[in-house]
Amino acid sequence: MLVGAFYFPTDYGIAIDELARELEARGFESLFVCEHTHIPVSRRTPFQGGGELPKRYSHTHDPFVALSFAAAATRKLKLGTGIALLPQRDPIITAKSVASLDQLSGGRFVFAIGGGWNVEEMENHGARYDTRFKLLRERVLAMKALWTQDQAEFHGRFVNFDPVWLYPKPKQKPHPPVLLGGESEHTVRRVVEFCDGWFPRPRGNWEPKGAAARLRQAAVLQCSGRRGSARQLSGGRNRARAARGAGCEPRRGVAPPREEWAAHARNPMSHAA
């Protein structure tokens, strides 16, 4: 089993380059950091963990800047967002950040994303809570076009741009894995539709085999009317078998079983969506 770590990258905590070096030296497989651009003072949205919102939520470094320091201090440690709040991010700028970090780290980046839970935080970015996942979907598809096409364009309800050049392309081909956070049935269907893997929180009676079965069922339902793509399951096993059972062929190589994702030491509120 491979084990990774989750960290709130605060301005008063351990320096992330030091943390990354020590994790790699001790054999850890990965380091994930969360994202909050800011916290509105109004606190209209209740903290899902109950009580007062912890101080760390308003003191986080930008995840891409923080992970760049971690990348420079290590050679093998995988580096990921856990999660990046994509409805609050410009897709072109984020595509550039992802590709640059993946290139400069030698292909070690994992892009875990989510819709977010803090209503007023996303509203400050022009996003709406009730349409955040529609926005997220278009931004994922637009970024995949930017990463894989020489001249990319996208025309949707929320994202719209004519042909552009965007370089560098990511080191990983066709791009770093895009993992979606969350635990709902809607999340599982979105993973099958437009993401590359699942980044669930191991809550309650969550266990890998049951999670794999949920993803397999969603793939079967989606692929019953058309052929789809096999997706890797972060936190479960038998992805290739599940994809074959769904009648789907992999668009990209299916990684070996990665039970280690379930062992990532992540705060339970790290990617509430």
mmCIF file of C-alpha atoms in Angstrom:
data_model
loop_
_atom_site.group_PDB
_atom_site.id
_atom_site.type_symbol
_atom_site.label_atom_id
_atom_site.label_comp_id
_atom_site.label_asym_id
_atom_site.label_seq_id
_atom_site.Cartn_x
_atom_site.Cartn_y
_atom_site.Cartn_z
ATOM 1 C CA MET A 1 0.000 0.000 0.000
ATOM 2 C CA LEU A 2 1.201 3.486 -0.842
ATOM 3 C CA VAL A 3 0.379 6.319 1.540
ATOM 4 C CA GLY A 4 0.051 10.028 0.838
ATOM 5 C CA ALA A 5 -0.540 13.107 2.973
ATOM 6 C CA PHE A 6 -3.049 15.947 2.917
ATOM 7 C CA TYR A 7 -2.083 19.393 4.186
ATOM 8 C CA PHE A 8 -3.774 22.751 4.638
ATOM 9 C CA PRO A 9 -0.964 24.934 3.222
ATOM 10 C CA THR A 10 -1.261 27.812 5.689
ATOM 11 C CA ASP A 11 1.011 30.790 6.189
ATOM 12 C CA TYR A 12 1.561 29.789 9.836
ATOM 13 C CA GLY A 13 2.203 26.058 9.331
ATOM 14 C CA ILE A 14 5.256 24.063 8.331
ATOM 15 C CA ALA A 15 6.929 25.314 5.148
ATOM 16 C CA ILE A 16 5.650 23.176 2.307
ATOM 17 C CA ASP A 17 9.087 22.583 0.757
ATOM 18 C CA GLU A 18 10.312 21.239 4.094
ATOM 19 C CA LEU A 19 7.197 19.101 4.483
ATOM 20 C CA ALA A 20 7.559 17.706 0.955
ATOM 21 C CA ARG A 21 11.233 16.797 1.476
ATOM 22 C CA GLU A 22 10.478 15.004 4.735
ATOM 23 C CA LEU A 23 7.516 13.128 3.250
ATOM 24 C CA GLU A 24 9.617 11.926 0.315
ATOM 25 C CA ALA A 25 12.488 10.924 2.608
ATOM 26 C CA ARG A 26 10.075 8.824 4.666
ATOM 27 C CA GLY A 27 8.643 7.016 1.658
ATOM 28 C CA PHE A 28 5.330 8.816 1.280
ATOM 29 C CA GLU A 29 3.847 8.572 -2.210
ATOM 30 C CA SER A 30 2.090 11.926 -2.538
ATOM 31 C CA LEU A 31 1.152 15.287 -1.072
ATOM 32 C CA PHE A 32 -2.222 16.949 -1.619
ATOM 33 C CA VAL A 33 -3.207 20.485 -0.677
ATOM 34 C CA CYS A 34 -6.592 22.196 -0.611
ATOM 35 C CA GLU A 35 -7.752 25.561 -1.938
ATOM 36 C CA HIS A 36 -9.702 28.541 -0.678
ATOM 37 C CA THR A 37 -8.985 31.841 -2.403
ATOM 38 C CA HIS A 38 -10.505 33.804 0.477
ATOM 39 C CA ILE A 39 -13.237 33.527 3.106
ATOM 40 C CA PRO A 40 -16.012 36.165 3.087
ATOM 41 C CA VAL A 41 -16.511 37.713 6.507
ATOM 42 C CA SER A 42 -20.301 37.395 6.278
ATOM 43 C CA ARG A 43 -20.126 33.639 6.972
ATOM 44 C CA ARG A 44 -23.600 33.247 5.489
ATOM 45 C CA THR A 45 -22.826 29.651 4.564
ATOM 46 C CA PRO A 46 -22.631 27.416 7.654
ATOM 47 C CA PHE A 47 -19.451 25.402 8.118
ATOM 48 C CA GLN A 48 -20.321 21.847 7.157
ATOM 49 C CA GLY A 49 -18.178 20.494 9.958
ATOM 50 C CA GLY A 50 -20.282 22.371 12.509
ATOM 51 C CA GLY A 51 -19.360 25.266 14.772
ATOM 52 C CA GLU A 52 -17.015 28.073 13.821
ATOM 53 C CA LEU A 53 -15.014 27.875 10.630
ATOM 54 C CA PRO A 54 -11.409 26.961 11.555
ATOM 55 C CA LYS A 55 -8.773 29.653 11.109
ATOM 56 C CA ARG A 56 -6.862 27.627 8.528
ATOM 57 C CA TYR A 57 -9.558 28.115 5.885
ATOM 58 C CA SER A 58 -8.707 31.800 5.518
ATOM 59 C CA HIS A 59 -4.918 31.345 5.645
ATOM 60 C CA THR A 60 -4.158 29.010 2.731
ATOM 61 C CA HIS A 61 -1.477 29.633 0.142
ATOM 62 C CA ASP A 62 -2.376 29.363 -3.533
ATOM 63 C CA PRO A 63 -2.125 25.617 -4.241
ATOM 64 C CA PHE A 64 -0.174 25.919 -7.486
ATOM 65 C CA VAL A 65 2.418 28.242 -5.961
ATOM 66 C CA ALA A 66 2.715 25.999 -2.908
ATOM 67 C CA LEU A 67 3.049 22.825 -4.985
ATOM 68 C CA SER A 68 5.703 24.471 -7.142
ATOM 69 C CA PHE A 69 7.864 24.875 -4.027
ATOM 70 C CA ALA A 70 7.146 21.248 -3.122
ATOM 71 C CA ALA A 71 8.080 20.127 -6.640
ATOM 72 C CA ALA A 72 11.389 21.992 -6.532
ATOM 73 C CA ALA A 73 12.274 20.322 -3.222
ATOM 74 C CA THR A 74 11.542 16.733 -4.338
ATOM 75 C CA ARG A 75 12.142 14.298 -7.189
ATOM 76 C CA LYS A 76 9.560 11.500 -6.893
ATOM 77 C CA LEU A 77 6.754 12.745 -4.653
ATOM 78 C CA LYS A 78 3.455 13.088 -6.494
ATOM 79 C CA LEU A 79 1.796 16.462 -6.026
ATOM 80 C CA GLY A 80 -1.904 17.163 -6.155
ATOM 81 C CA THR A 81 -4.710 19.551 -5.461
ATOM 82 C CA GLY A 82 -7.203 18.091 -3.040
ATOM 83 C CA ILE A 83 -9.223 19.870 -4.160
ATOM 84 C CA ALA A 84 -9.007 22.832 -6.534
ATOM 85 C CA LEU A 85 -12.248 24.821 -6.643
ATOM 86 C CA LEU A 86 -12.700 24.892 -10.388
ATOM 87 C CA PRO A 87 -15.894 27.013 -10.498
ATOM 88 C CA GLN A 88 -13.795 29.799 -8.968
ATOM 89 C CA ARG A 89 -10.985 29.515 -11.524
ATOM 90 C CA ASP A 90 -10.486 30.878 -15.012
ATOM 91 C CA PRO A 91 -10.097 27.801 -17.251
ATOM 92 C CA ILE A 92 -7.391 29.224 -19.524
ATOM 93 C CA ILE A 93 -5.212 30.437 -16.641
ATOM 94 C CA THR A 94 -5.775 27.170 -14.759
ATOM 95 C CA ALA A 95 -4.928 25.086 -17.830
ATOM 96 C CA LYS A 96 -1.663 27.018 -18.090
ATOM 97 C CA SER A 97 -0.906 26.512 -14.376
ATOM 98 C CA VAL A 98 -1.617 22.770 -14.538
ATOM 99 C CA ALA A 99 0.484 22.264 -17.666
ATOM 100 C CA SER A 100 3.381 24.327 -16.321
ATOM 101 C CA LEU A 101 3.456 22.540 -12.965
ATOM 102 C CA ASP A 102 3.218 19.144 -14.636
ATOM 103 C CA GLN A 103 6.078 19.998 -17.004
ATOM 104 C CA LEU A 104 8.333 21.489 -14.349
ATOM 105 C CA SER A 105 7.704 18.619 -11.900
ATOM 106 C CA GLY A 106 8.471 15.960 -14.504
ATOM 107 C CA GLY A 107 4.888 14.735 -14.793
ATOM 108 C CA ARG A 108 4.066 14.386 -11.099
ATOM 109 C CA PHE A 109 0.882 16.435 -10.870
ATOM 110 C CA VAL A 110 -2.589 15.082 -10.005
ATOM 111 C CA PHE A 111 -5.495 17.479 -10.608
ATOM 112 C CA ALA A 112 -8.284 16.743 -8.135
ATOM 113 C CA ILE A 113 -11.173 19.198 -8.408
ATOM 114 C CA GLY A 114 -14.555 19.952 -6.881
ATOM 115 C CA GLY A 115 -17.487 22.304 -6.937
ATOM 116 C CA GLY A 116 -17.103 23.844 -3.507
ATOM 117 C CA TRP A 117 -19.540 24.494 -0.656
ATOM 118 C CA ASN A 118 -19.025 28.130 0.384
ATOM 119 C CA VAL A 119 -21.760 30.014 -1.475
ATOM 120 C CA GLU A 120 -20.508 33.553 -0.923
ATOM 121 C CA GLU A 121 -16.913 32.580 -1.754
ATOM 122 C CA MET A 122 -17.903 31.335 -5.198
ATOM 123 C CA GLU A 123 -20.279 34.273 -5.720
ATOM 124 C CA ASN A 124 -17.314 36.619 -5.306
ATOM 125 C CA HIS A 125 -15.849 34.877 -8.347
ATOM 126 C CA GLY A 126 -19.044 35.266 -10.372
ATOM 127 C CA ALA A 127 -20.102 31.622 -9.938
ATOM 128 C CA ARG A 128 -23.519 30.483 -8.721
ATOM 129 C CA TYR A 129 -24.063 27.592 -6.350
ATOM 130 C CA ASP A 130 -26.961 26.097 -8.333
ATOM 131 C CA THR A 131 -25.009 25.988 -11.619
ATOM 132 C CA ARG A 132 -21.501 25.342 -10.287
ATOM 133 C CA PHE A 133 -21.255 21.798 -11.615
ATOM 134 C CA LYS A 134 -22.442 22.781 -15.080
ATOM 135 C CA LEU A 135 -19.728 25.427 -15.007
ATOM 136 C CA LEU A 136 -17.175 22.911 -13.707
ATOM 137 C CA ARG A 137 -18.020 20.462 -16.489
ATOM 138 C CA GLU A 138 -17.473 23.023 -19.249
ATOM 139 C CA ARG A 139 -14.222 24.180 -17.707
ATOM 140 C CA VAL A 140 -12.902 20.611 -17.520
ATOM 141 C CA LEU A 141 -13.782 19.970 -21.157
ATOM 142 C CA ALA A 142 -12.282 23.300 -22.243
ATOM 143 C CA MET A 143 -9.035 22.612 -20.377
ATOM 144 C CA LYS A 144 -8.749 19.137 -21.879
ATOM 145 C CA ALA A 145 -9.054 20.756 -25.311
ATOM 146 C CA LEU A 146 -6.341 23.287 -24.411
ATOM 147 C CA TRP A 147 -4.004 20.537 -23.179
ATOM 148 C CA THR A 148 -4.435 18.208 -26.158
ATOM 149 C CA GLN A 149 -5.020 20.383 -29.235
ATOM 150 C CA ASP A 150 -2.599 22.633 -31.073
ATOM 151 C CA GLN A 151 -5.365 25.144 -31.800
ATOM 152 C CA ALA A 152 -8.092 24.706 -29.232
ATOM 153 C CA GLU A 153 -11.492 26.324 -29.145
ATOM 154 C CA PHE A 154 -14.566 25.875 -26.985
ATOM 155 C CA HIS A 155 -18.087 27.185 -27.277
ATOM 156 C CA GLY A 156 -20.441 26.513 -24.394
ATOM 157 C CA ARG A 157 -22.891 28.245 -22.123
ATOM 158 C CA PHE A 158 -20.264 29.257 -19.560
ATOM 159 C CA VAL A 159 -16.972 28.938 -21.442
ATOM 160 C CA ASN A 160 -16.505 30.421 -24.884
ATOM 161 C CA PHE A 161 -13.342 31.145 -26.853
ATOM 162 C CA ASP A 162 -12.213 30.966 -30.469
ATOM 163 C CA PRO A 163 -9.088 29.025 -31.580
ATOM 164 C CA VAL A 164 -6.052 29.693 -29.386
ATOM 165 C CA TRP A 165 -2.543 28.386 -28.851
ATOM 166 C CA LEU A 166 -1.646 27.381 -25.314
ATOM 167 C CA TYR A 167 1.759 25.980 -24.407
ATOM 168 C CA PRO A 168 3.459 24.244 -22.745
ATOM 169 C CA LYS A 169 1.426 21.074 -22.976
ATOM 170 C CA PRO A 170 1.454 18.835 -19.877
ATOM 171 C CA LYS A 171 4.256 16.313 -19.447
ATOM 172 C CA GLN A 172 1.719 13.521 -18.840
ATOM 173 C CA LYS A 173 -0.196 12.456 -21.909
ATOM 174 C CA PRO A 174 -2.821 13.297 -22.800
ATOM 175 C CA HIS A 175 -2.846 15.357 -19.569
ATOM 176 C CA PRO A 176 -2.631 14.899 -15.787
ATOM 177 C CA PRO A 177 -5.483 12.839 -14.345
ATOM 178 C CA VAL A 178 -8.535 14.935 -13.533
ATOM 179 C CA LEU A 179 -10.159 13.485 -10.413
ATOM 180 C CA LEU A 180 -13.526 14.657 -9.107
ATOM 181 C CA GLY A 181 -14.177 14.997 -5.385
ATOM 182 C CA GLY A 182 -17.480 14.158 -3.715
ATOM 183 C CA GLU A 183 -19.481 11.116 -2.692
ATOM 184 C CA SER A 184 -22.968 11.572 -4.173
ATOM 185 C CA GLU A 185 -24.511 9.612 -7.033
ATOM 186 C CA HIS A 186 -24.312 12.802 -9.090
ATOM 187 C CA THR A 187 -20.548 12.824 -8.465
ATOM 188 C CA VAL A 188 -20.141 9.246 -9.675
ATOM 189 C CA ARG A 189 -22.068 9.983 -12.873
ATOM 190 C CA ARG A 190 -19.908 13.047 -13.514
ATOM 191 C CA VAL A 191 -16.741 10.993 -13.022
ATOM 192 C CA VAL A 192 -17.907 8.574 -15.716
ATOM 193 C CA GLU A 193 -18.987 11.353 -18.056
ATOM 194 C CA PHE A 194 -16.092 13.825 -18.163
ATOM 195 C CA CYS A 195 -13.404 13.142 -15.537
ATOM 196 C CA ASP A 196 -10.580 10.603 -15.321
ATOM 197 C CA GLY A 197 -11.007 9.354 -11.778
ATOM 198 C CA TRP A 198 -12.753 9.673 -8.450
ATOM 199 C CA PHE A 199 -11.437 11.397 -5.307
ATOM 200 C CA PRO A 200 -13.961 10.423 -2.590
ATOM 201 C CA ARG A 201 -13.646 10.993 1.125
ATOM 202 C CA PRO A 202 -13.690 7.697 3.088
ATOM 203 C CA ARG A 203 -16.625 8.540 5.329
ATOM 204 C CA GLY A 204 -18.834 6.301 7.444
ATOM 205 C CA ASN A 205 -18.963 2.779 6.015
ATOM 206 C CA TRP A 206 -17.117 3.725 2.819
ATOM 207 C CA GLU A 207 -14.883 0.955 1.498
ATOM 208 C CA PRO A 208 -13.088 0.452 -1.848
ATOM 209 C CA LYS A 209 -15.066 -2.533 -3.159
ATOM 210 C CA GLY A 210 -18.394 -0.821 -2.603
ATOM 211 C CA ALA A 211 -17.085 2.359 -4.221
ATOM 212 C CA ALA A 212 -15.877 0.370 -7.239
ATOM 213 C CA ALA A 213 -19.318 -1.209 -7.557
ATOM 214 C CA ARG A 214 -20.977 2.220 -7.552
ATOM 215 C CA LEU A 215 -18.655 3.457 -10.295
ATOM 216 C CA ARG A 216 -19.168 0.262 -12.300
ATOM 217 C CA GLN A 217 -22.937 0.640 -12.111
ATOM 218 C CA ALA A 218 -22.731 4.258 -13.253
ATOM 219 C CA ALA A 219 -20.517 3.222 -16.168
ATOM 220 C CA VAL A 220 -22.968 0.488 -17.163
ATOM 221 C CA LEU A 221 -25.861 2.937 -17.177
ATOM 222 C CA GLN A 222 -23.978 5.520 -19.187
ATOM 223 C CA CYS A 223 -22.494 3.046 -21.650
ATOM 224 C CA SER A 224 -25.706 1.117 -22.260
ATOM 225 C CA GLY A 225 -26.703 3.560 -24.981
ATOM 226 C CA ARG A 226 -23.262 4.453 -26.334
ATOM 227 C CA ARG A 227 -19.626 3.435 -25.952
ATOM 228 C CA GLY A 228 -17.720 5.366 -23.319
ATOM 229 C CA SER A 229 -14.321 5.500 -21.676
ATOM 230 C CA ALA A 230 -12.939 3.462 -18.831
ATOM 231 C CA ARG A 231 -12.069 5.616 -15.839
ATOM 232 C CA GLN A 232 -9.606 5.020 -13.068
ATOM 233 C CA LEU A 233 -11.121 4.817 -9.601
ATOM 234 C CA SER A 234 -9.164 6.592 -6.886
ATOM 235 C CA GLY A 235 -9.915 4.665 -3.741
ATOM 236 C CA GLY A 236 -11.008 1.373 -5.291
ATOM 237 C CA ARG A 237 -9.979 -1.662 -7.317
ATOM 238 C CA ASN A 238 -10.837 -3.508 -10.511
ATOM 239 C CA ARG A 239 -11.258 -0.437 -12.715
ATOM 240 C CA ALA A 240 -10.340 -2.273 -15.909
ATOM 241 C CA ARG A 241 -12.715 -5.122 -15.091
ATOM 242 C CA ALA A 242 -15.488 -2.658 -14.285
ATOM 243 C CA ALA A 243 -14.915 -0.841 -17.568
ATOM 244 C CA ARG A 244 -14.988 -4.057 -19.572
ATOM 245 C CA GLY A 245 -18.180 -5.072 -17.820
ATOM 246 C CA ALA A 246 -19.691 -1.744 -18.827
ATOM 247 C CA GLY A 247 -18.738 -2.284 -22.457
ATOM 248 C CA CYS A 248 -16.339 0.666 -22.387
ATOM 249 C CA GLU A 249 -12.872 0.887 -23.870
ATOM 250 C CA PRO A 250 -10.165 2.931 -22.145
ATOM 251 C CA ARG A 251 -9.281 6.251 -23.746
ATOM 252 C CA ARG A 252 -6.029 6.265 -21.808
ATOM 253 C CA GLY A 253 -4.074 3.553 -20.043
ATOM 254 C CA VAL A 254 -5.778 2.195 -16.963
ATOM 255 C CA ALA A 255 -3.412 2.414 -14.024
ATOM 256 C CA PRO A 256 -2.704 -0.558 -11.756
ATOM 257 C CA PRO A 257 -4.974 -0.870 -8.701
ATOM 258 C CA ARG A 258 -4.370 2.146 -6.490
ATOM 259 C CA GLU A 259 -5.728 1.277 -3.042
ATOM 260 C CA GLU A 260 -3.349 3.930 -1.718
ATOM 261 C CA TRP A 261 -5.780 6.709 -2.585
ATOM 262 C CA ALA A 262 -8.037 5.488 0.209
ATOM 263 C CA ALA A 263 -5.174 5.880 2.644
ATOM 264 C CA HIS A 264 -4.500 9.556 1.924
ATOM 265 C CA ALA A 265 -4.623 11.432 5.203
ATOM 266 C CA ARG A 266 -7.117 14.106 4.148
ATOM 267 C CA ASN A 267 -9.184 16.439 6.281
ATOM 268 C CA PRO A 268 -12.853 15.366 5.992
ATOM 269 C CA MET A 269 -13.832 18.864 4.863
ATOM 270 C CA SER A 270 -11.071 19.212 2.294
ATOM 271 C CA HIS A 271 -13.291 18.989 -0.757
ATOM 272 C CA ALA A 272 -16.883 19.323 0.326
ATOM 273 C CA ALA A 273 -18.991 19.723 -2.779
#
